[in-house]
DNA sequence: CATCTG
DNA sequence: CAGATG
């Protein structure tokens, strides 16, 4: 609105002359005057041409927020954006970035925390969120995200996404579905699918050159696409925890478990439910069980865990993404409450000996783990999720000396 | 690193 | 078995 905005707008919009040419190219003729800069890998959809849009970078870590402040010092904090627009944009950006990673930018662009921040602010279901509310939960240093918010405020759109053609949009969408990575997402987009419903309508339809069908696990993920993007509120996980607890007590009181991940760190929202299970009978990893059978041994620990959860109505045969002898990935749902959302649950078995390490390692956060590993190395130890042992010299990669494993019985003991 | 798909 | 995925 103010004249101050204009230079920025210009930079944003005009910074990509190549975007324009690329758009013409994709809609119109197939002229190949693409400037092949850099040593970028050739990728199917030519996302690389978009890189320049992202050149609207900042010099300081709080560039866009400062910019906002400067342009509208009194009012900016009260400006709002539709919750759904914010969430959708962040999800798209996260997907776009994983499909098309920028050359030397960090993998994590901070859209996860941004999503968390917005969902947190809108927990009560409010349909718009103000800058101040976002700021309450999201670091001002997260400039990539603030840049996107800035664009939304100014133009109501995000240039990077606006510049996509239909096929690229579809790939970005599909990449948000559980089990759809770069390859699969691009394959189906390339095969002509544009929406999740396209992929759902006829489950037997064959897609693309390889005549690929939608697998059962893919179908499951597609059916629950929207639900699976929602974060899980802490109290729901707490409810689930007590249900799991009684299910295990009923099935086998020797079964113990812990819910790790962000939940264990005390966070209010988690992206999934990460359960670690152990049992006194399961100490070291069962050596080379003949895995010629694709189905589970009905007596194995994992199947007993599964049965316990199934009988409690927490798991369902038809809602399983994958199951092996150590791990199950599935959807769960609070029983009885009809409208309850399907949540992603990961269940892993852990040998009792590595339990404290596993719990520690899977609870994080990453910063703490890095710190602990460095300290272990300084002391001549190696620390990982399986244990801590004397460091074996003569290797560039820290190696554990056999038999020198430090047996600990609690996480507390790991802190020297 | 464990699991699935082809 | 390789390659994809989380």
Coordinates of C-alpha atoms (C1' of nucleotides) in Angstrom, one line a residue:
Chain A
X1 CA 0.0 0.0 0.0
X2 CA 2.8 2.4 0.8
X3 CA 5.3 3.4 -1.8
X4 CA 7.9 1.6 0.3
X5 CA 6.5 -1.7 -0.8
X6 CA 7.2 -1.1 -4.5
X7 CA 10.9 -1.9 -4.7
X8 CA 10.3 -5.1 -2.9
X9 CA 7.4 -6.1 -5.1
X10 CA 9.4 -5.3 -8.1
X11 CA 12.3 -7.4 -7.0
X12 CA 10.0 -10.2 -6.2
X13 CA 8.1 -10.2 -9.4
X14 CA 10.7 -9.1 -11.8
X15 CA 13.6 -11.1 -10.4
X16 CA 12.6 -14.0 -12.6
X17 CA 12.6 -13.2 -16.3
X18 CA 13.3 -16.8 -16.8
X19 CA 10.1 -17.7 -15.1
X20 CA 8.2 -15.9 -17.7
X21 CA 10.1 -17.5 -20.6
X22 CA 9.7 -20.9 -18.9
X23 CA 5.9 -20.4 -18.6
X24 CA 5.6 -19.6 -22.3
X25 CA 7.6 -22.5 -23.1
X26 CA 5.5 -24.9 -21.1
X27 CA 2.2 -23.6 -22.4
X28 CA 3.2 -22.7 -25.9
X29 CA 6.0 -24.0 -28.1
X30 CA 8.8 -26.1 -27.1
X31 CA 11.7 -23.8 -27.9
X32 CA 14.8 -24.7 -26.0
X33 CA 16.5 -21.4 -25.3
X34 CA 16.8 -22.4 -21.7
X35 CA 20.0 -21.2 -20.2
X36 CA 21.5 -24.2 -18.6
X37 CA 23.4 -22.6 -15.8
X38 CA 25.2 -24.4 -13.1
X39 CA 25.7 -28.1 -12.6
X40 CA 22.2 -28.9 -11.6
X41 CA 20.9 -32.4 -12.2
X42 CA 18.3 -32.6 -15.0
X43 CA 15.0 -33.3 -13.4
X44 CA 11.8 -34.3 -15.1
X45 CA 9.7 -31.3 -14.5
X46 CA 12.2 -28.5 -14.9
X47 CA 11.7 -27.1 -11.4
X48 CA 15.2 -25.7 -11.6
X49 CA 14.0 -22.7 -13.6
X50 CA 12.2 -21.6 -10.5
X51 CA 15.3 -21.2 -8.4
X52 CA 15.8 -17.6 -9.3
X53 CA 12.5 -16.7 -7.7
X54 CA 14.0 -17.7 -4.4
X55 CA 16.8 -15.3 -5.0
X56 CA 14.7 -12.8 -3.2
X57 CA 16.8 -13.5 -0.3
X58 CA 17.7 -11.5 2.7
X59 CA 21.0 -10.4 4.1
X60 CA 19.9 -10.5 7.7
X61 CA 18.1 -13.3 9.5
X62 CA 15.1 -11.1 10.2
X63 CA 14.9 -9.3 6.9
X64 CA 11.3 -9.8 6.0
X65 CA 9.9 -9.2 9.4
X66 CA 12.0 -6.1 9.8
X67 CA 10.8 -5.0 6.4
X68 CA 7.2 -5.5 7.4
X69 CA 7.8 -3.6 10.6
X70 CA 9.4 -0.7 8.7
X71 CA 6.7 -0.5 6.2
X72 CA 3.9 -0.5 8.6
X73 CA 5.3 0.0 12.0
X74 CA 2.1 0.3 13.9
X75 CA -0.3 -2.0 12.1
X76 CA 1.7 -4.9 10.8
X77 CA 1.4 -6.9 14.0
X78 CA -2.3 -6.9 13.7
X79 CA -2.6 -7.9 10.1
X80 CA -4.1 -11.3 9.6
X81 CA -4.2 -14.1 7.1
X82 CA -6.6 -16.9 6.6
X83 CA -5.6 -19.9 8.6
X84 CA -6.2 -22.3 5.7
X85 CA -4.3 -20.2 3.3
X86 CA -1.3 -20.1 5.6
X87 CA -1.4 -23.9 6.2
X88 CA -1.9 -24.7 2.6
X89 CA 0.9 -22.4 1.5
X90 CA 3.4 -23.8 4.0
X91 CA 2.5 -27.3 3.0
X92 CA 3.0 -26.6 -0.6
X93 CA 6.3 -24.8 0.0
X94 CA 7.6 -27.7 2.1
X95 CA 6.7 -30.1 -0.6
X96 CA 8.1 -28.0 -3.4
X97 CA 11.4 -27.6 -1.6
X98 CA 11.7 -31.3 -1.1
X99 CA 10.9 -32.0 -4.7
X100 CA 13.2 -29.3 -5.8
X101 CA 15.9 -28.6 -3.2
X102 CA 17.8 -25.4 -3.7
X103 CA 21.5 -25.8 -4.5
X104 CA 23.2 -24.9 -1.3
X105 CA 20.3 -24.1 1.0
X106 CA 19.7 -26.0 4.1
X107 CA 17.3 -29.0 3.8
X108 CA 15.1 -27.7 6.5
X109 CA 13.4 -24.5 5.5
X110 CA 11.5 -24.2 8.7
X111 CA 8.1 -24.8 7.4
X112 CA 7.4 -27.5 9.9
X113 CA 7.7 -25.1 12.9
X114 CA 5.7 -22.6 10.9
X115 CA 2.9 -25.1 10.4
X116 CA 3.1 -25.9 14.1
X117 CA 2.9 -22.2 15.0
X118 CA -0.2 -21.6 12.9
X119 CA -2.0 -24.6 14.0
X120 CA -1.2 -23.7 17.6
X121 CA -2.6 -20.2 17.1
X122 CA -5.7 -21.6 15.5
X123 CA -6.3 -24.5 17.9
X124 CA -9.7 -23.1 18.8
X125 CA -10.7 -23.2 15.1
X126 CA -10.3 -19.5 14.4
X127 CA -10.2 -18.9 10.7
X128 CA -7.6 -16.3 10.6
X129 CA -4.3 -15.7 12.3
X130 CA -2.5 -12.5 13.0
X131 CA 1.2 -11.8 12.7
X132 CA 1.5 -11.3 16.4
X133 CA -0.1 -14.7 17.0
X134 CA 2.4 -16.3 14.6
X135 CA 5.2 -14.5 16.2
X136 CA 4.2 -15.9 19.5
X137 CA 5.1 -19.4 18.3
X138 CA 7.6 -18.9 15.5
X139 CA 11.1 -17.5 15.6
X140 CA 11.6 -14.2 13.8
X141 CA 14.8 -15.6 12.6
X142 CA 12.9 -18.0 10.3
X143 CA 13.3 -15.7 7.4
X144 CA 12.3 -18.1 4.6
X145 CA 9.0 -18.5 6.2
X146 CA 8.6 -14.8 6.9
X147 CA 9.4 -14.1 3.4
X148 CA 6.4 -16.3 2.3
X149 CA 4.2 -14.6 4.8
X150 CA 5.4 -11.2 3.5
X151 CA 4.4 -12.3 0.0
X152 CA 1.0 -13.5 1.1
X153 CA 0.4 -10.2 2.8
X154 CA 1.5 -8.1 -0.2
X155 CA 0.1 -10.1 -3.1
X156 CA -2.0 -12.8 -1.6
X157 CA 0.1 -15.4 -3.3
X158 CA 3.5 -17.1 -3.3
X159 CA 5.5 -16.5 -6.5
X160 CA 7.2 -19.8 -6.3
X161 CA 3.9 -21.6 -6.3
X162 CA 2.2 -19.3 -8.6
X163 CA 4.8 -20.0 -11.3
X164 CA 4.1 -23.7 -11.4
X165 CA 2.2 -25.3 -14.2
X166 CA -0.5 -27.9 -13.7
X167 CA 1.7 -30.9 -13.8
X168 CA 4.2 -29.4 -11.4
X169 CA 1.3 -28.4 -9.1
X170 CA 0.1 -31.9 -9.1
X171 CA 3.6 -33.3 -8.3
X172 CA 3.8 -30.8 -5.4
X173 CA 0.4 -32.0 -4.2
X174 CA 1.1 -35.7 -4.5
X175 CA 4.4 -35.3 -2.7
X176 CA 2.4 -34.4 0.4
X177 CA 0.8 -37.8 0.5
X178 CA 2.3 -40.4 2.8
X179 CA 4.4 -42.8 0.8
X180 CA 4.7 -40.5 -2.2
X181 CA 8.2 -39.2 -2.6
X182 CA 9.8 -37.4 -5.5
X183 CA 9.7 -40.2 -7.9
X184 CA 6.2 -41.4 -7.3
X185 CA 4.7 -37.9 -7.1
X186 CA 6.3 -36.9 -10.4
X187 CA 5.4 -40.2 -12.0
X188 CA 1.6 -39.8 -11.4
X189 CA 1.7 -36.1 -12.2
X190 CA 3.4 -37.0 -15.4
X191 CA 0.9 -39.6 -16.1
X192 CA -1.8 -37.0 -16.1
X193 CA -3.2 -37.1 -12.6
X194 CA -4.0 -33.7 -11.1
X195 CA -5.8 -34.2 -7.9
X196 CA -5.9 -36.7 -5.1
X197 CA -9.4 -37.6 -6.3
X198 CA -8.1 -38.4 -9.7
X199 CA -6.0 -41.1 -8.1
X200 CA -8.9 -42.3 -5.9
X201 CA -11.7 -42.6 -8.4
X202 CA -10.8 -45.8 -10.0
X203 CA -8.4 -47.9 -7.9
X204 CA -7.8 -50.3 -10.8
X205 CA -6.9 -47.6 -13.3
X206 CA -3.4 -47.9 -14.7
X207 CA -1.3 -44.9 -14.8
X208 CA 1.5 -43.9 -17.1
X209 CA 4.0 -45.7 -19.2
X210 CA 4.6 -48.5 -16.7
X211 CA 0.8 -49.0 -16.2
X212 CA 1.2 -48.5 -12.5
X213 CA -1.7 -49.1 -10.2
X214 CA -2.3 -47.6 -6.8
X215 CA -1.1 -50.0 -4.2
X216 CA -3.2 -50.7 -1.0
X217 CA -0.9 -48.6 1.1
X218 CA -1.0 -45.8 -1.3
X219 CA -4.7 -46.0 -1.4
X220 CA -4.9 -45.8 2.3
X221 CA -2.7 -42.7 2.4
X222 CA -4.7 -41.0 -0.4
X223 CA -8.0 -41.7 1.4
X224 CA -6.7 -40.1 4.5
X225 CA -4.7 -37.4 2.9
X226 CA -6.3 -34.4 4.6
X227 CA -6.5 -36.0 8.1
X228 CA -2.9 -37.1 8.0
X229 CA -1.7 -33.5 7.5
X230 CA -3.3 -32.4 10.7
X231 CA -1.1 -32.2 13.7
X232 CA -2.0 -34.3 16.8
X233 CA -2.9 -32.3 19.9
X234 CA -1.1 -33.5 23.0
X235 CA -4.2 -34.4 24.9
X236 CA -5.3 -36.8 22.2
X237 CA -2.0 -38.6 22.5
X238 CA -2.4 -38.7 26.2
X239 CA -5.8 -40.4 25.8
X240 CA -4.2 -42.8 23.3
X241 CA -1.5 -43.5 25.8
X242 CA -3.8 -44.6 28.5
X243 CA -5.7 -46.8 26.0
X244 CA -2.5 -48.4 24.9
X245 CA -1.5 -48.9 28.5
X246 CA -4.6 -50.8 29.3
X247 CA -4.4 -52.8 26.1
X248 CA -0.9 -54.0 27.0
X249 CA -1.8 -54.7 30.6
X250 CA -4.6 -56.9 29.5
X251 CA -2.6 -58.7 26.8
X252 CA 0.6 -59.1 28.6
X253 CA 1.6 -57.1 31.7
X254 CA 5.2 -57.5 30.8
X255 CA 4.8 -55.3 27.8
X256 CA 6.0 -51.7 28.3
X257 CA 6.1 -48.8 26.1
X258 CA 6.9 -45.1 25.8
X259 CA 5.7 -42.5 23.4
X260 CA 8.7 -40.6 22.2
X261 CA 9.3 -37.8 19.8
X262 CA 8.0 -34.3 20.2
X263 CA 5.3 -35.6 22.6
X264 CA 8.0 -36.7 25.0
X265 CA 9.6 -33.4 24.7
X266 CA 6.4 -31.9 26.0
X267 CA 5.3 -30.2 22.9
X268 CA 1.6 -29.3 22.4
X269 CA 1.4 -30.7 18.9
X270 CA 3.0 -33.7 17.2
X271 CA 3.0 -34.7 13.6
X272 CA 2.6 -38.4 14.4
X273 CA 2.6 -40.8 17.3
X274 CA 5.9 -42.5 17.9
X275 CA 5.7 -45.5 20.1
X276 CA 8.6 -47.6 21.4
X277 CA 7.7 -51.0 22.8
X278 CA 9.8 -53.4 24.8
X279 CA 9.5 -56.7 26.6
X280 CA 11.8 -58.6 29.0
X281 CA 11.9 -61.5 26.5
X282 CA 13.3 -59.3 23.8
X283 CA 16.9 -58.4 24.7
X284 CA 19.0 -58.5 21.7
X285 CA 17.8 -58.4 18.1
X286 CA 16.6 -61.8 17.1
X287 CA 19.3 -63.0 14.7
X288 CA 18.4 -63.8 11.2
X289 CA 14.9 -65.0 11.5
X290 CA 14.2 -66.6 8.2
X291 CA 12.3 -63.8 6.5
X292 CA 11.3 -65.9 3.6
X293 CA 7.8 -65.6 4.9
X294 CA 6.2 -62.3 4.1
X295 CA 3.7 -62.6 6.8
X296 CA 4.5 -62.3 10.5
X297 CA 5.1 -65.2 12.7
X298 CA 2.0 -65.2 14.8
X299 CA 4.0 -65.8 17.9
X300 CA 6.5 -63.1 17.4
X301 CA 6.5 -60.2 19.8
X302 CA 5.4 -57.8 17.1
X303 CA 2.3 -59.8 16.3
X304 CA 1.4 -60.0 19.9
X305 CA 1.8 -56.2 20.2
X306 CA -0.3 -55.9 17.1
X307 CA -3.0 -58.2 18.4
X308 CA -3.2 -56.3 21.7
X309 CA -3.7 -53.0 19.9
X310 CA -6.2 -54.5 17.5
X311 CA -8.4 -56.0 20.2
X312 CA -8.4 -52.7 21.9
X313 CA -9.7 -51.1 18.7
X314 CA -6.6 -49.0 18.3
X315 CA -5.4 -50.7 15.3
X316 CA -7.2 -52.2 12.3
X317 CA -5.9 -54.7 9.8
X318 CA -7.0 -52.5 6.9
X319 CA -5.3 -49.4 8.2
X320 CA -1.7 -50.6 8.1
X321 CA 0.9 -49.0 5.8
X322 CA 3.6 -51.5 6.6
X323 CA 4.5 -54.2 9.1
X324 CA 7.7 -56.1 9.7
X325 CA 9.1 -57.9 12.6
X326 CA 10.3 -54.8 14.4
X327 CA 8.1 -52.0 13.2
X328 CA 4.5 -51.2 12.3
X329 CA 3.4 -48.1 10.6
X330 CA -0.4 -47.6 10.6
X331 CA -3.3 -45.3 11.2
X332 CA -4.9 -45.2 14.6
X333 CA -8.1 -43.5 15.8
X334 CA -9.6 -42.9 19.2
X335 CA -12.2 -45.6 19.5
X336 CA -15.9 -44.7 20.1
X337 CA -15.6 -41.0 19.3
X338 CA -17.2 -41.1 15.9
X339 CA -15.6 -38.1 14.3
X340 CA -12.2 -38.7 15.6
X341 CA -9.3 -38.1 13.2
X342 CA -7.1 -40.8 11.9
X343 CA -3.6 -40.4 13.1
X344 CA -0.4 -41.8 12.0
X345 CA 1.2 -44.2 14.5
X346 CA 4.7 -45.8 14.3
X347 CA 5.3 -48.7 16.6
X348 CA 8.9 -50.0 17.0
X349 CA 10.3 -52.8 19.1
X350 CA 13.3 -52.1 21.1
X351 CA 15.7 -54.6 22.7
X352 CA 15.8 -53.9 26.4
X353 CA 19.5 -53.4 26.5
X354 CA 19.5 -50.5 24.1
X355 CA 16.3 -49.0 25.6
X356 CA 17.7 -46.0 27.4
X357 CA 19.8 -45.1 24.4
X358 CA 16.8 -45.6 22.1
X359 CA 14.5 -43.5 24.3
X360 CA 17.1 -40.7 24.6
X361 CA 17.9 -40.8 20.9
X362 CA 14.4 -40.8 19.8
X363 CA 13.3 -38.0 22.1
X364 CA 16.0 -35.6 21.1
X365 CA 15.9 -32.9 20.4
X366 CA 18.6 -32.9 17.7
X367 CA 20.6 -30.2 19.4
X368 CA 20.9 -32.2 22.6
X369 CA 21.9 -35.3 20.7
X370 CA 24.6 -33.6 18.8
X371 CA 25.9 -32.1 22.0
X372 CA 26.0 -35.5 23.8
X373 CA 27.7 -37.2 20.9
X374 CA 30.4 -34.6 20.8
X375 CA 31.0 -35.0 24.5
X376 CA 31.2 -38.7 24.2
X377 CA 33.8 -38.4 21.5
X378 CA 35.8 -36.0 23.6
X379 CA 35.9 -38.6 26.3
X380 CA 36.9 -41.4 23.9
X381 CA 33.5 -42.9 23.6
X382 CA 31.0 -43.4 20.9
X383 CA 27.4 -42.8 21.5
X384 CA 24.5 -43.8 19.3
X385 CA 21.0 -45.1 19.5
X386 CA 22.2 -48.6 20.4
X387 CA 24.6 -47.9 23.1
X388 CA 27.8 -46.2 24.2
X389 CA 31.2 -47.9 24.0
X390 CA 34.9 -47.3 24.0
X391 CA 36.1 -45.8 20.8
X392 CA 38.1 -48.1 18.6
X393 CA 41.1 -46.2 17.2
X394 CA 42.2 -46.5 13.7
X395 CA 39.0 -45.6 12.1
X396 CA 37.9 -42.3 10.7
X397 CA 34.4 -43.1 11.5
X398 CA 34.0 -43.6 15.2
X399 CA 33.7 -47.3 15.8
X400 CA 32.6 -49.3 18.8
X401 CA 34.9 -51.7 20.4
X402 CA 33.2 -55.0 20.8
X403 CA 32.2 -55.9 24.3
X404 CA 33.1 -52.5 25.8
X405 CA 29.5 -51.4 25.7
X406 CA 28.5 -49.5 28.6
X407 CA 25.5 -51.0 30.2
X408 CA 23.2 -48.4 31.5
X409 CA 19.8 -48.9 33.1
X410 CA 18.5 -45.4 32.8
X411 CA 18.8 -42.4 30.6
X412 CA 20.2 -40.5 33.5
X413 CA 23.3 -42.6 33.5
X414 CA 24.1 -41.7 29.9
X415 CA 24.8 -38.2 31.0
X416 CA 28.2 -39.3 32.4
Chain B
dC1 C1' 17.8 -48.5 9.1
dA2 C1' 13.3 -51.3 8.1
dT3 C1' 9.9 -52.2 4.9
dC4 C1' 7.5 -52.4 0.4
dT5 C1' 7.3 -52.8 -4.6
dG6 C1' 8.2 -54.6 -8.9
Chain C
dC1 C1' 17.5 -57.7 -5.8
dA2 C1' 17.3 -52.3 -6.4
dG3 C1' 15.3 -48.3 -5.5
dA4 C1' 11.9 -45.6 -2.9
dT5 C1' 10.1 -44.1 1.3
dG6 C1' 9.7 -42.5 6.1

